[in-house]
Tab-separated table of C-alpha atoms in Angstrom:
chain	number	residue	atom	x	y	z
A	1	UNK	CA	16.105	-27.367	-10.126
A	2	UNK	CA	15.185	-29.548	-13.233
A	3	UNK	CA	14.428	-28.118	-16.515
A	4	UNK	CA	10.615	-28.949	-15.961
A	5	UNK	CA	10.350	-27.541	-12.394
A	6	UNK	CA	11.750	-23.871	-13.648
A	7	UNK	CA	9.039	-24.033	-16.736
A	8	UNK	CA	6.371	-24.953	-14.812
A	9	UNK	CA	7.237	-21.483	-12.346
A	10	UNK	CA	8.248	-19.535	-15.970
A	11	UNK	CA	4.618	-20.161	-17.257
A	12	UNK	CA	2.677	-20.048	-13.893
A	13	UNK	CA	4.686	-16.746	-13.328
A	14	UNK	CA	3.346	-15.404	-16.824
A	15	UNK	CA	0.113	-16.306	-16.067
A	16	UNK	CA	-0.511	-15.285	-12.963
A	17	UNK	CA	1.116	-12.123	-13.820
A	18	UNK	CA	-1.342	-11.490	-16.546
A	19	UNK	CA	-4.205	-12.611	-15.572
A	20	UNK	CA	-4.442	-12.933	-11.683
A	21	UNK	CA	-3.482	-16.179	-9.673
A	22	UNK	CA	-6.967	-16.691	-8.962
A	23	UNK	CA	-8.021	-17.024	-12.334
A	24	UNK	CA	-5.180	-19.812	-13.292
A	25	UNK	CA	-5.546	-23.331	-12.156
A	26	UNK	CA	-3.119	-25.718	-12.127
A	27	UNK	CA	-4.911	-27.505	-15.046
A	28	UNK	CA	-4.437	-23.902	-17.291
A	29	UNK	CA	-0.665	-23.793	-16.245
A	30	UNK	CA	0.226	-27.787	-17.508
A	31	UNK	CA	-2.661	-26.903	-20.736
A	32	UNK	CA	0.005	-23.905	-21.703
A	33	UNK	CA	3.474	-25.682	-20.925
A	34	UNK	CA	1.815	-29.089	-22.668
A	35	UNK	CA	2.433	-31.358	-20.072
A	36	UNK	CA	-0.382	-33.628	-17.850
A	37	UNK	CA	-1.880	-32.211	-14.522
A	38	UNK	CA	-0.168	-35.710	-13.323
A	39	UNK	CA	3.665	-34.480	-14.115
A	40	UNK	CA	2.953	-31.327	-12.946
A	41	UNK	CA	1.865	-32.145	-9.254
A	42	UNK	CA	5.012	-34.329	-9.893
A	43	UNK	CA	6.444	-31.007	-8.946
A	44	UNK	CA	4.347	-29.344	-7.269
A	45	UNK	CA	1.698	-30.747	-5.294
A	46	UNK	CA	-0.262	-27.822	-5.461
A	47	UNK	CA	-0.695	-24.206	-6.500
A	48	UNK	CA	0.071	-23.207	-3.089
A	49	UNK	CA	3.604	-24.825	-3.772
A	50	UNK	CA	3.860	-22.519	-7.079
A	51	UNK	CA	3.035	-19.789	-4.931
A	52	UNK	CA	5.662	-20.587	-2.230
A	53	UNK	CA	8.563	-21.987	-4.953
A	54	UNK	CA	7.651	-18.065	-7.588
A	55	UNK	CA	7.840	-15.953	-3.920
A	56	UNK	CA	11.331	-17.846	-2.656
A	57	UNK	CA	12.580	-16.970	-6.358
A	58	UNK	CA	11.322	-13.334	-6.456
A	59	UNK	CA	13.286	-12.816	-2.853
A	60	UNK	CA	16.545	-14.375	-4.043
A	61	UNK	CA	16.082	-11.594	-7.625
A	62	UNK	CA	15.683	-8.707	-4.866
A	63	UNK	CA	18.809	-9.351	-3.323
A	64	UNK	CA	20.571	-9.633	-7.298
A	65	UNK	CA	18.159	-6.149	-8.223
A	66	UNK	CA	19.542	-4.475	-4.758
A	67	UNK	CA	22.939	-5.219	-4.163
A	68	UNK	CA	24.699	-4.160	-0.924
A	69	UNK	CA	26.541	-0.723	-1.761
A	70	UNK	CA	30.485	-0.626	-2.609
A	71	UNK	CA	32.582	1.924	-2.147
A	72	UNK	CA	31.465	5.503	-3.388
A	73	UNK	CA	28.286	5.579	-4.919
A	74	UNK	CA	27.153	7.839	-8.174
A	75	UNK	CA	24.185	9.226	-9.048
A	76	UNK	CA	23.732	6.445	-11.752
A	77	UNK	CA	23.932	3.754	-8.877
A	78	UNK	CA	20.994	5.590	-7.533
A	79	UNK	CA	19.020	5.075	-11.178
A	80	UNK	CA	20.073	1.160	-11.146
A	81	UNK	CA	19.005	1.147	-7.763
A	82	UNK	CA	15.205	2.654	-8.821
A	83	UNK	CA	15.397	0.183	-11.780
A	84	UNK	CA	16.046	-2.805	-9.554
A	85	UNK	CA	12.573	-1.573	-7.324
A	86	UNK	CA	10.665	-1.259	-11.248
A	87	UNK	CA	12.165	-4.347	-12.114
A	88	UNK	CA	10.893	-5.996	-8.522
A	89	UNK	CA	7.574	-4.400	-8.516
A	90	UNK	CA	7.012	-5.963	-12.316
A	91	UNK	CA	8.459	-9.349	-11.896
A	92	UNK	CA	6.394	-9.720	-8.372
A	93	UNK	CA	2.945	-7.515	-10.036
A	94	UNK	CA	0.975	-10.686	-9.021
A	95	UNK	CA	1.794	-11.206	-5.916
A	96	UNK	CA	1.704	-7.189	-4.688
A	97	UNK	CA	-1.423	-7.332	-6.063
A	98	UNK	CA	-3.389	-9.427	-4.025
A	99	UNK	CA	-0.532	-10.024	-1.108
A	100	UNK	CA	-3.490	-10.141	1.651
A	101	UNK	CA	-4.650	-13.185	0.083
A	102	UNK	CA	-1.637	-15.141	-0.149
A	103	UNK	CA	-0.404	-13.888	3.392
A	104	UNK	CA	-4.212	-15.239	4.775
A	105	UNK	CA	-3.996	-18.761	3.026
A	106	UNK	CA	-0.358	-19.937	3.462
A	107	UNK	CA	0.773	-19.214	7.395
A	108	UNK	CA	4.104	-20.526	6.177
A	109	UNK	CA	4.741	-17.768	2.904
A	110	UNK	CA	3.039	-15.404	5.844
A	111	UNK	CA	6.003	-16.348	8.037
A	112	UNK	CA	8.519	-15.794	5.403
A	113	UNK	CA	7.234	-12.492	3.872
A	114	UNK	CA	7.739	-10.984	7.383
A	115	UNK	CA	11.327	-12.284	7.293
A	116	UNK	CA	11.392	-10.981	4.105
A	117	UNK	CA	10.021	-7.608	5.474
A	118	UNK	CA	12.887	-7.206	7.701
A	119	UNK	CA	15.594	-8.084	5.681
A	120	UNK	CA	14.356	-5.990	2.916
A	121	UNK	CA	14.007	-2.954	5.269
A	122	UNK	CA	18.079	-3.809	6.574
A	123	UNK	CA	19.049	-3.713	2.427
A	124	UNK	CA	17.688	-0.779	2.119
A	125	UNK	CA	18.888	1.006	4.679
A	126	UNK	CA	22.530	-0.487	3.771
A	127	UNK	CA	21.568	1.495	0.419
A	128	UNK	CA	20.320	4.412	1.754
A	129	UNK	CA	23.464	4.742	4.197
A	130	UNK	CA	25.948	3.992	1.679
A	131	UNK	CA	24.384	6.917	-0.824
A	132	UNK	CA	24.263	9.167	2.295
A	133	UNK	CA	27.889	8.732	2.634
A	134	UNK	CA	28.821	9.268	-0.732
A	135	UNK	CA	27.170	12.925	0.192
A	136	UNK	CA	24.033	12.182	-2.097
A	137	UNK	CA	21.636	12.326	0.189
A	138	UNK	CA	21.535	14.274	3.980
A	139	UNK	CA	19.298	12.946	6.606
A	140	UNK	CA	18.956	12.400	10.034
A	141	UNK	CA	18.895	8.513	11.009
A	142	UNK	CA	15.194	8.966	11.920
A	143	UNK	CA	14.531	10.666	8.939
A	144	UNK	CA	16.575	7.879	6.949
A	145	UNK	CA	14.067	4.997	8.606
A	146	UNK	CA	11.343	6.669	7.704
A	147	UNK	CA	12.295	7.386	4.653
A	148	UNK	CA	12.820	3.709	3.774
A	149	UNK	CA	9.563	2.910	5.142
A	150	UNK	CA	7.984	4.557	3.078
A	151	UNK	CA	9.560	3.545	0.093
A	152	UNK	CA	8.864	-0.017	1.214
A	153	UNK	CA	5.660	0.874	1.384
A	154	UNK	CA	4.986	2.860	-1.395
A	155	UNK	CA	7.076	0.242	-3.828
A	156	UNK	CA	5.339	-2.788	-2.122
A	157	UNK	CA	1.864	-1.189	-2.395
A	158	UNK	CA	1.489	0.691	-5.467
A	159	UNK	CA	1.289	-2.351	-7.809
A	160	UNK	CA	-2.129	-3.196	-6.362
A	161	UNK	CA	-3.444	-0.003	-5.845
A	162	UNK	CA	-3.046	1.316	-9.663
A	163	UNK	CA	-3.919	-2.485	-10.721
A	164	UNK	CA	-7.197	-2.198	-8.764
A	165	UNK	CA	-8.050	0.816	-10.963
A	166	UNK	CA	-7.401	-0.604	-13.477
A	167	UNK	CA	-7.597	-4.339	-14.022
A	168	UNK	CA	-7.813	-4.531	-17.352
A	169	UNK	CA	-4.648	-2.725	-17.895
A	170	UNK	CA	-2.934	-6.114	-16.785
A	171	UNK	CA	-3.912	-7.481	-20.482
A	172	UNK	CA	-1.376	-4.841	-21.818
A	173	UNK	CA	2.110	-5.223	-20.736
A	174	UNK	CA	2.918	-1.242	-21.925
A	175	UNK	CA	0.255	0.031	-20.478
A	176	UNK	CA	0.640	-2.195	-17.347
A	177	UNK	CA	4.263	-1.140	-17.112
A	178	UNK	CA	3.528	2.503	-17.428
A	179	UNK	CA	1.745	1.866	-13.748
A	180	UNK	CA	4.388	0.709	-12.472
A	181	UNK	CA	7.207	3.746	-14.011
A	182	UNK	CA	4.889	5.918	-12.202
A	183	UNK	CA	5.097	4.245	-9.407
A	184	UNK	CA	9.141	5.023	-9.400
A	185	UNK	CA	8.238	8.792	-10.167
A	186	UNK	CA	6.623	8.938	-6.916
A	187	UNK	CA	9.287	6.921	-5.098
A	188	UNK	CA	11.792	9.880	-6.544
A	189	UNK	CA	9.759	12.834	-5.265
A	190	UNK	CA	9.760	10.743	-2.042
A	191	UNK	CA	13.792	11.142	-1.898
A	192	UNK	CA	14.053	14.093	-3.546
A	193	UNK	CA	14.053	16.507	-0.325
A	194	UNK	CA	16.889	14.822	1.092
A	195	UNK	CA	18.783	14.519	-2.864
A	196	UNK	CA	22.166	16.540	-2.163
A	197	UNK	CA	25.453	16.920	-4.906
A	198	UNK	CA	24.864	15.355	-8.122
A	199	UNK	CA	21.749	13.546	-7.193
A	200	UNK	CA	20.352	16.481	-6.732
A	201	UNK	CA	21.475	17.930	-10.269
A	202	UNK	CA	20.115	14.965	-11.247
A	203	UNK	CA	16.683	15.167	-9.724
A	204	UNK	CA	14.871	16.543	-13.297
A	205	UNK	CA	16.326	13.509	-15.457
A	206	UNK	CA	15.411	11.205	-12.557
A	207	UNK	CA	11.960	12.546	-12.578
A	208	UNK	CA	11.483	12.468	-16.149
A	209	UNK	CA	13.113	9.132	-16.464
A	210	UNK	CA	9.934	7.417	-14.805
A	211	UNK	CA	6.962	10.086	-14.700
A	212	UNK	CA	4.346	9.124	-16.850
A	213	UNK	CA	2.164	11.298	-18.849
A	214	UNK	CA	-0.555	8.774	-20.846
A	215	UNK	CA	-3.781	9.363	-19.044
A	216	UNK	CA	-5.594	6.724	-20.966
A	217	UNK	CA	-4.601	4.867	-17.595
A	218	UNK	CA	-5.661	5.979	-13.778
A	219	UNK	CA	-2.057	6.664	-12.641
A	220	UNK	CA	-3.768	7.904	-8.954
A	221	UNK	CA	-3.095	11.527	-10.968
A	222	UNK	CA	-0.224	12.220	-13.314
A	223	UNK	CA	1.934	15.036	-11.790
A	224	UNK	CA	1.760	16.802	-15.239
A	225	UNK	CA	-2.328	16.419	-15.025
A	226	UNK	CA	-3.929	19.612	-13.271
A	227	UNK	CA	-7.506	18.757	-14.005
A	228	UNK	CA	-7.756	15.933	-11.700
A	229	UNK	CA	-11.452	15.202	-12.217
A	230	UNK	CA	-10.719	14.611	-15.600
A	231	UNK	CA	-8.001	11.807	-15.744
A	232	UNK	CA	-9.908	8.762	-17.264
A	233	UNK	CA	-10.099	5.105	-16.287
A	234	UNK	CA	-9.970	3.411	-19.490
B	1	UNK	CA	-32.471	4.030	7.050
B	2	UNK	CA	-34.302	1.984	9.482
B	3	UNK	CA	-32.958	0.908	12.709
B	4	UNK	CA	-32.505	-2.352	12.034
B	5	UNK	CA	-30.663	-1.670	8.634
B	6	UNK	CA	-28.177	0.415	11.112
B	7	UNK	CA	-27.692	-2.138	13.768
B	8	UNK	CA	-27.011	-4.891	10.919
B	9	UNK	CA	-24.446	-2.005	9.830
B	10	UNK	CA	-22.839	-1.560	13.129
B	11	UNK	CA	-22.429	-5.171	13.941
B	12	UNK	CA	-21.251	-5.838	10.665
B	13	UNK	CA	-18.496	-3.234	10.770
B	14	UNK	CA	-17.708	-4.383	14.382
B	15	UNK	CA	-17.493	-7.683	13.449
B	16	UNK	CA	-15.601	-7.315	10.010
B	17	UNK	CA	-12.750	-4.959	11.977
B	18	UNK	CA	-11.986	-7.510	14.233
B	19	UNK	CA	-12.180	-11.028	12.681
B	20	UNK	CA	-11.781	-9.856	8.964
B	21	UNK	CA	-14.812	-10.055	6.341
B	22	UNK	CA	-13.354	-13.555	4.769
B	23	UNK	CA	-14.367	-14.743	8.590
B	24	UNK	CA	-17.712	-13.417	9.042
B	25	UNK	CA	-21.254	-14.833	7.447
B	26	UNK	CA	-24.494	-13.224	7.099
B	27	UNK	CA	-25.390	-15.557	9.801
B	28	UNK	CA	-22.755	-14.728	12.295
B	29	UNK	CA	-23.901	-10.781	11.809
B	30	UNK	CA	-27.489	-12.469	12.625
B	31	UNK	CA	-26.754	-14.449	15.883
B	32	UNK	CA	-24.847	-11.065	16.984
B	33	UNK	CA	-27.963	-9.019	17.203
B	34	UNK	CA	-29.973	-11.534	17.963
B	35	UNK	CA	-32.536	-11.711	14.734
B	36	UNK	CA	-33.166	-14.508	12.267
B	37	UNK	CA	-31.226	-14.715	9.142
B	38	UNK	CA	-34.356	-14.167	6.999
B	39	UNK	CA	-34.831	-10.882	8.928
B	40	UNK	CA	-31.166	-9.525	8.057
B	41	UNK	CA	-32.077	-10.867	4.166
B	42	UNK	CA	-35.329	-8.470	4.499
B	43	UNK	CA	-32.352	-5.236	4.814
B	44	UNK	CA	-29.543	-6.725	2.977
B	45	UNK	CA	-29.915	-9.455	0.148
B	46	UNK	CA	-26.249	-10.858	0.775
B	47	UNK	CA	-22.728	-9.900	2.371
B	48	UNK	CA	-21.480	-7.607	-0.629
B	49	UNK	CA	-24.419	-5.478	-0.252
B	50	UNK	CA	-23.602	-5.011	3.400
B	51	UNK	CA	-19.894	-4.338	2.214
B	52	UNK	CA	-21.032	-2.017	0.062
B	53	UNK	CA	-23.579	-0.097	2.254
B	54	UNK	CA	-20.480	-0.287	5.048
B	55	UNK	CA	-18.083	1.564	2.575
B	56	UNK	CA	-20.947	4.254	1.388
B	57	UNK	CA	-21.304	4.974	4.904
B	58	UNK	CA	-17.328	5.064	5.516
B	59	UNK	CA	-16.964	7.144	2.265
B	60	UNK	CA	-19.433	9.842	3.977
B	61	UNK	CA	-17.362	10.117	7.232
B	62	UNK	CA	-13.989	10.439	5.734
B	63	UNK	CA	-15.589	13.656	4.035
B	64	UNK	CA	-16.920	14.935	7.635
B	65	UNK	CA	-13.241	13.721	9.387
B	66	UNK	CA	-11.342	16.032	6.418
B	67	UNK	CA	-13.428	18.557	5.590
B	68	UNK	CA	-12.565	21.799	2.875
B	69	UNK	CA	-10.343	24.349	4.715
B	70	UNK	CA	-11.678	26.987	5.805
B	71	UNK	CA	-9.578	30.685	6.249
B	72	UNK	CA	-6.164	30.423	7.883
B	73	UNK	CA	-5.491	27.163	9.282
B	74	UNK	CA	-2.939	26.292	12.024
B	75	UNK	CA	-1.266	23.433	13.144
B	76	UNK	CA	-3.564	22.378	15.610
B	77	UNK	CA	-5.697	22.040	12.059
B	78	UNK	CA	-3.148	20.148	10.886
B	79	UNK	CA	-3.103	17.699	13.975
B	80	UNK	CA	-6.751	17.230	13.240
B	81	UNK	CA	-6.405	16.001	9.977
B	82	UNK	CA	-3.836	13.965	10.723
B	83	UNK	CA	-6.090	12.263	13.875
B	84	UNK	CA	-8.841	12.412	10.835
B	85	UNK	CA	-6.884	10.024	8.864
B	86	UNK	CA	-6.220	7.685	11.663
B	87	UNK	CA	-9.729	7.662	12.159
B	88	UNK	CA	-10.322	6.708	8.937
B	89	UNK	CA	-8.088	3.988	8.675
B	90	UNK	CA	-8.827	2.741	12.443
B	91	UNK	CA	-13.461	2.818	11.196
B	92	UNK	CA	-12.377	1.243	7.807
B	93	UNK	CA	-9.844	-1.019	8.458
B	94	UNK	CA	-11.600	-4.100	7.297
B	95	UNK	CA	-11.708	-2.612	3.987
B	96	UNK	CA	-7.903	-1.517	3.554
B	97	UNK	CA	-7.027	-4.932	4.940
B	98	UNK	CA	-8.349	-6.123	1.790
B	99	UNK	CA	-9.211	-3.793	-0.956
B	100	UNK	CA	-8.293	-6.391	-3.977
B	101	UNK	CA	-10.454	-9.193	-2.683
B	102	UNK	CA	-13.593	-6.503	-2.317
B	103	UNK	CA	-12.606	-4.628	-5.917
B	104	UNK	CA	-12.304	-8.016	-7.184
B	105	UNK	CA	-15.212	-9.774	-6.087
B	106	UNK	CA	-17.998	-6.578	-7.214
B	107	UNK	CA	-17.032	-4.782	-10.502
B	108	UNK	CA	-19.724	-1.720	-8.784
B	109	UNK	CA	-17.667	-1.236	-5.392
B	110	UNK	CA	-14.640	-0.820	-7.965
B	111	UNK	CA	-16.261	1.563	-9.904
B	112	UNK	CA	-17.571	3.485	-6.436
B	113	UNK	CA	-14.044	3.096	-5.510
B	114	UNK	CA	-12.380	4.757	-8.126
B	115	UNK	CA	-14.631	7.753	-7.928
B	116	UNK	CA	-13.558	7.605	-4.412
B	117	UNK	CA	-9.703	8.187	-5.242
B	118	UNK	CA	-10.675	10.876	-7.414
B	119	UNK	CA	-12.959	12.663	-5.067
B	120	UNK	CA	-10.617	12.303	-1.958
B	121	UNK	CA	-7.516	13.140	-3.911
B	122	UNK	CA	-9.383	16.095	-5.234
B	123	UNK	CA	-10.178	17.257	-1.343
B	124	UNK	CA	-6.041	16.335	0.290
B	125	UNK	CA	-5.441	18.762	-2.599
B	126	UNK	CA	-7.587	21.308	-1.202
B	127	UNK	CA	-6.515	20.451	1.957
B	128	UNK	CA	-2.802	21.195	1.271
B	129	UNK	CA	-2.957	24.259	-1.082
B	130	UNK	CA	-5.048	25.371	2.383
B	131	UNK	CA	-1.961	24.722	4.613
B	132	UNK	CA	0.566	26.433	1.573
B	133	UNK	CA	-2.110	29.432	1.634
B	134	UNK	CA	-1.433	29.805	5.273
B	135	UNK	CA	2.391	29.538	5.228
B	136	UNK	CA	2.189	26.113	6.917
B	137	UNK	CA	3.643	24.191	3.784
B	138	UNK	CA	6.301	25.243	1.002
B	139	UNK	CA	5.849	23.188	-2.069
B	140	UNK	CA	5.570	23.596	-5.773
B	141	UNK	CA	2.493	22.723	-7.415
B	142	UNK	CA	4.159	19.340	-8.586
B	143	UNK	CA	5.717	18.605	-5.562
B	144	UNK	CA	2.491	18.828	-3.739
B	145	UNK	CA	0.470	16.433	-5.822
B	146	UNK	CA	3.167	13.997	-5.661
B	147	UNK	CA	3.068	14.560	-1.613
B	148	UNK	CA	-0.792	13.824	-1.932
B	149	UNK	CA	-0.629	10.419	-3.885
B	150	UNK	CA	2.033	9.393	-1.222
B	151	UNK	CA	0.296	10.879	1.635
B	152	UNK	CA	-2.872	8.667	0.082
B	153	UNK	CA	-0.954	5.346	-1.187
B	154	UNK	CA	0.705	5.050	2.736
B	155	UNK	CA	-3.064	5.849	4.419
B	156	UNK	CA	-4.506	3.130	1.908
B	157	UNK	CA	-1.922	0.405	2.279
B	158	UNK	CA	-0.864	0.838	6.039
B	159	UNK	CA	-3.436	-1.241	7.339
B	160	UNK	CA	-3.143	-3.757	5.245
B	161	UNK	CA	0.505	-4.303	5.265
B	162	UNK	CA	0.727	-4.004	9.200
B	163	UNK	CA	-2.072	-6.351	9.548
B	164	UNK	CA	-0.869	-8.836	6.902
B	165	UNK	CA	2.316	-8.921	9.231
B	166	UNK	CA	0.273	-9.017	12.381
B	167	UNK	CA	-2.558	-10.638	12.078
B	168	UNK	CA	-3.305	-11.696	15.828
B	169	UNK	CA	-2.853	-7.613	16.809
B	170	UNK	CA	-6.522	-7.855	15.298
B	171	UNK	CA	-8.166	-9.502	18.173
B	172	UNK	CA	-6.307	-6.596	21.199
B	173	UNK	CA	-7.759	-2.786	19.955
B	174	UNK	CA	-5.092	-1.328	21.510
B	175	UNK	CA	-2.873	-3.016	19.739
B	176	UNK	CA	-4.508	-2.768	16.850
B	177	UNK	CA	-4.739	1.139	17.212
B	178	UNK	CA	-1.349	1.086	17.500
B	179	UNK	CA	-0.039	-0.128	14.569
B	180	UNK	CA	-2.005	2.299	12.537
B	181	UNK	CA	-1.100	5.469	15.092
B	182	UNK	CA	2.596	4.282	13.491
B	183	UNK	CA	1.001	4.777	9.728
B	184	UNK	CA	0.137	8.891	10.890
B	185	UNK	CA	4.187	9.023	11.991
B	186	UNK	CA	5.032	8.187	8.927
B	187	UNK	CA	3.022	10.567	7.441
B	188	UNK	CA	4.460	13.079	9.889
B	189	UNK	CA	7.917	11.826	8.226
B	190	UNK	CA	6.704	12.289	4.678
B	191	UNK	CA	5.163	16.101	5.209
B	192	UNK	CA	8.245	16.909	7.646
B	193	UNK	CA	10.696	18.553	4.808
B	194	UNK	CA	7.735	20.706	3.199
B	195	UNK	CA	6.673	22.087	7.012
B	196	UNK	CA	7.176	25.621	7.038
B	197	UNK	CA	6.606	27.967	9.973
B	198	UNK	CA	4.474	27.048	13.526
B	199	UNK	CA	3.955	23.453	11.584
B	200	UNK	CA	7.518	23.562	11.415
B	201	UNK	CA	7.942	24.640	15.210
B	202	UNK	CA	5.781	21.891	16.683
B	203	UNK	CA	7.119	19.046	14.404
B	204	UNK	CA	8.622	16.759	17.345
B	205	UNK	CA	5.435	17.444	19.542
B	206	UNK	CA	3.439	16.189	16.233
B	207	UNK	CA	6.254	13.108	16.030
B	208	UNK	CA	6.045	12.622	19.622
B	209	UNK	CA	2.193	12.243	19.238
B	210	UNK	CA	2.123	9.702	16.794
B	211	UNK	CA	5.280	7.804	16.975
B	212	UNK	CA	5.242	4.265	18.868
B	213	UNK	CA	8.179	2.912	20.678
B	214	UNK	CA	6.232	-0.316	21.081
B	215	UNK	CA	7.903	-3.495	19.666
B	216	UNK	CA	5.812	-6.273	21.218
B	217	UNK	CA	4.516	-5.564	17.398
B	218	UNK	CA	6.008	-5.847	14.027
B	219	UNK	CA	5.997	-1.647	13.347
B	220	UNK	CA	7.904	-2.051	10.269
B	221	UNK	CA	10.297	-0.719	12.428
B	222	UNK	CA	10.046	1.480	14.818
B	223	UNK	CA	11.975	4.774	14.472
B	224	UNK	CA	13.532	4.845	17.654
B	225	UNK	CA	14.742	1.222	17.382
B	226	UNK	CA	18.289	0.806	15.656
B	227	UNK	CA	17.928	-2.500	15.459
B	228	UNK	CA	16.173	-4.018	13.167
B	229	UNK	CA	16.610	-7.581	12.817
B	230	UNK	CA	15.915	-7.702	16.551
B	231	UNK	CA	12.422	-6.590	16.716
B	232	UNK	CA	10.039	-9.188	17.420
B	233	UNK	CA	6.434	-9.792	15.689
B	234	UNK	CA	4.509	-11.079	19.112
């Protein structure tokens, strides 16, 4: 890829990340990298393009993020592991956030997310089976599927739900993290029933590795909050 | 509200579910009931305020399908709460299909919204300190809010994600009503370690209810299938 093509998906990925891909145009992308609207469709001939060219790059990061297990697995494997689905859920915030919407307009980005669907889901059951043989976690193989459905789910949804309440949180990248951590928190007390051995030991640093306590954001409820009426929206 | 109002309501909803609100006009919802445009104006000024009457009117129903326990509950309780929030999803499908486009495109729906989450976290709450109370479910304060938020994230984002990856299962209802039956297994799944007593007892009969073996669908993998490149996404 030439030196222009990977700034024009640097920038467009900034961007879109902050402020939504429906509020950039290609015109505000080649404004902020200082090149014409003419080299830019150079590259790509349209935002779609950007779209397809920032997804294919955030799949090939996933598989870098979640390598295949080796060997016995610790309980720190299990922490890179959650940071590799914090760092995927931030790097990707734009297009988790408004996924229908790309998945409607581009059949073709619709055909590879499912691909991307099931090869995600056969990663992390790789993961999930190499940690429950390294006796950290203890499940059923139903229970381990559903399990990682879940936490597809729940890591693949999240992003959009907290962003939707609250958008303008996207203008502050510590804030706009902080949705995310929490996100993490809630993929931990998802595992932690099955968490066996040190994982288990582990389970209170885990948690307070990624729970989040600032309510100045709607984190769908902090687990330390008990007044739930009262968590604001600012 | 007048008839009328209702019908437009009804054939909106009807409508929306099964093509998808990007899909539908004002005048589409016209031709169906067989009035003139300016007559469907008269009731509803344009699309968002029929979006906005339709979730108002879903918001109401998800209160009557999950109402406050009351006394001891049992697990036949439990099973209607769980058909409760398949009925949910299943009337308001349109809208999980594609929450950031509506929160998006009317800054008042968001706000309605986020009272929403509050308000229907507030009652799964109530819900599940109900099932604790009557030795149904063992969980620490903690761990049962972070139960809720998953329990609500995976009801939320079900919809969407299944129909992103299946959009043509829109058009066949039984389908359709399949892939979100799948969302209430998965539920099942995420509840399953904190079941305590008859809950506990009649956890495969509540699997068995819920779980589909189907795979003329993309499932996001069925439980019962081991193999999961192989299913297809007909």
């Amino acid at each position: 890829m030439t030196g222009t093509k990977t700034r024009i998906l640097d920038t467009a990925l900034d961007l879109f990340n902050r402020h939504g891909e429906r509020n950039v145009t290609t015109n505000h992308i080649a404004e902020a990298l200082g090149i014409s609207p003419g080299n830019l469709y150079y590259h790509f001939r349209n935002k779609t393009a950007i779209v397809a060219a920032l997804f294919e790059r955030y799949r090939q990061q996933i598989w870098e993020w979640l390598p295949p297990p080796k060997g016995e697995l610790t309980w720190q494997d299990k922490m890179h592991y959650l940071q590799g689905i914090l760092e995927s859920m931030w790097q990707g915030r734009f297009l988790h956030r408004d996924l229908p919407h790309f998945l409607h307009q581009d059949p073709e980005l619709r055909a590879e997310y499912t691909q991307f669907v099931q090869d995600g889901m056969e990663r992390g059951l790789q993961i999930y089976q190499g940690l429950r043989a390294s006796g950290l976690i203890e499940a059923s193989d139903e229970d381990l599927r559903a399990l990682m459905v879940n936490t597809w789910v729940l890591a693949m949804s999240w992003p959009g739900l907290t962003h939707g309440l609250n958008p303008a949180a996207a203008e502050n990248e510590t804030l706009d993290r902080a949705l995310l951590r929490q996100g993490i928190y809630q993929i931990v007390c998802l595992e932690a029933p099955y968490l066996r051995g040190e994982a288990l030991n582990h389970l209170d640093a885990m948690k307070a590795e990624f729970r989040v306590g600032d309510t100045t954001v709607n984190l769908l409820f902090t687990a330390s909050d008990p007044h739930v009426g009262e968590v604001s929206n600012g």
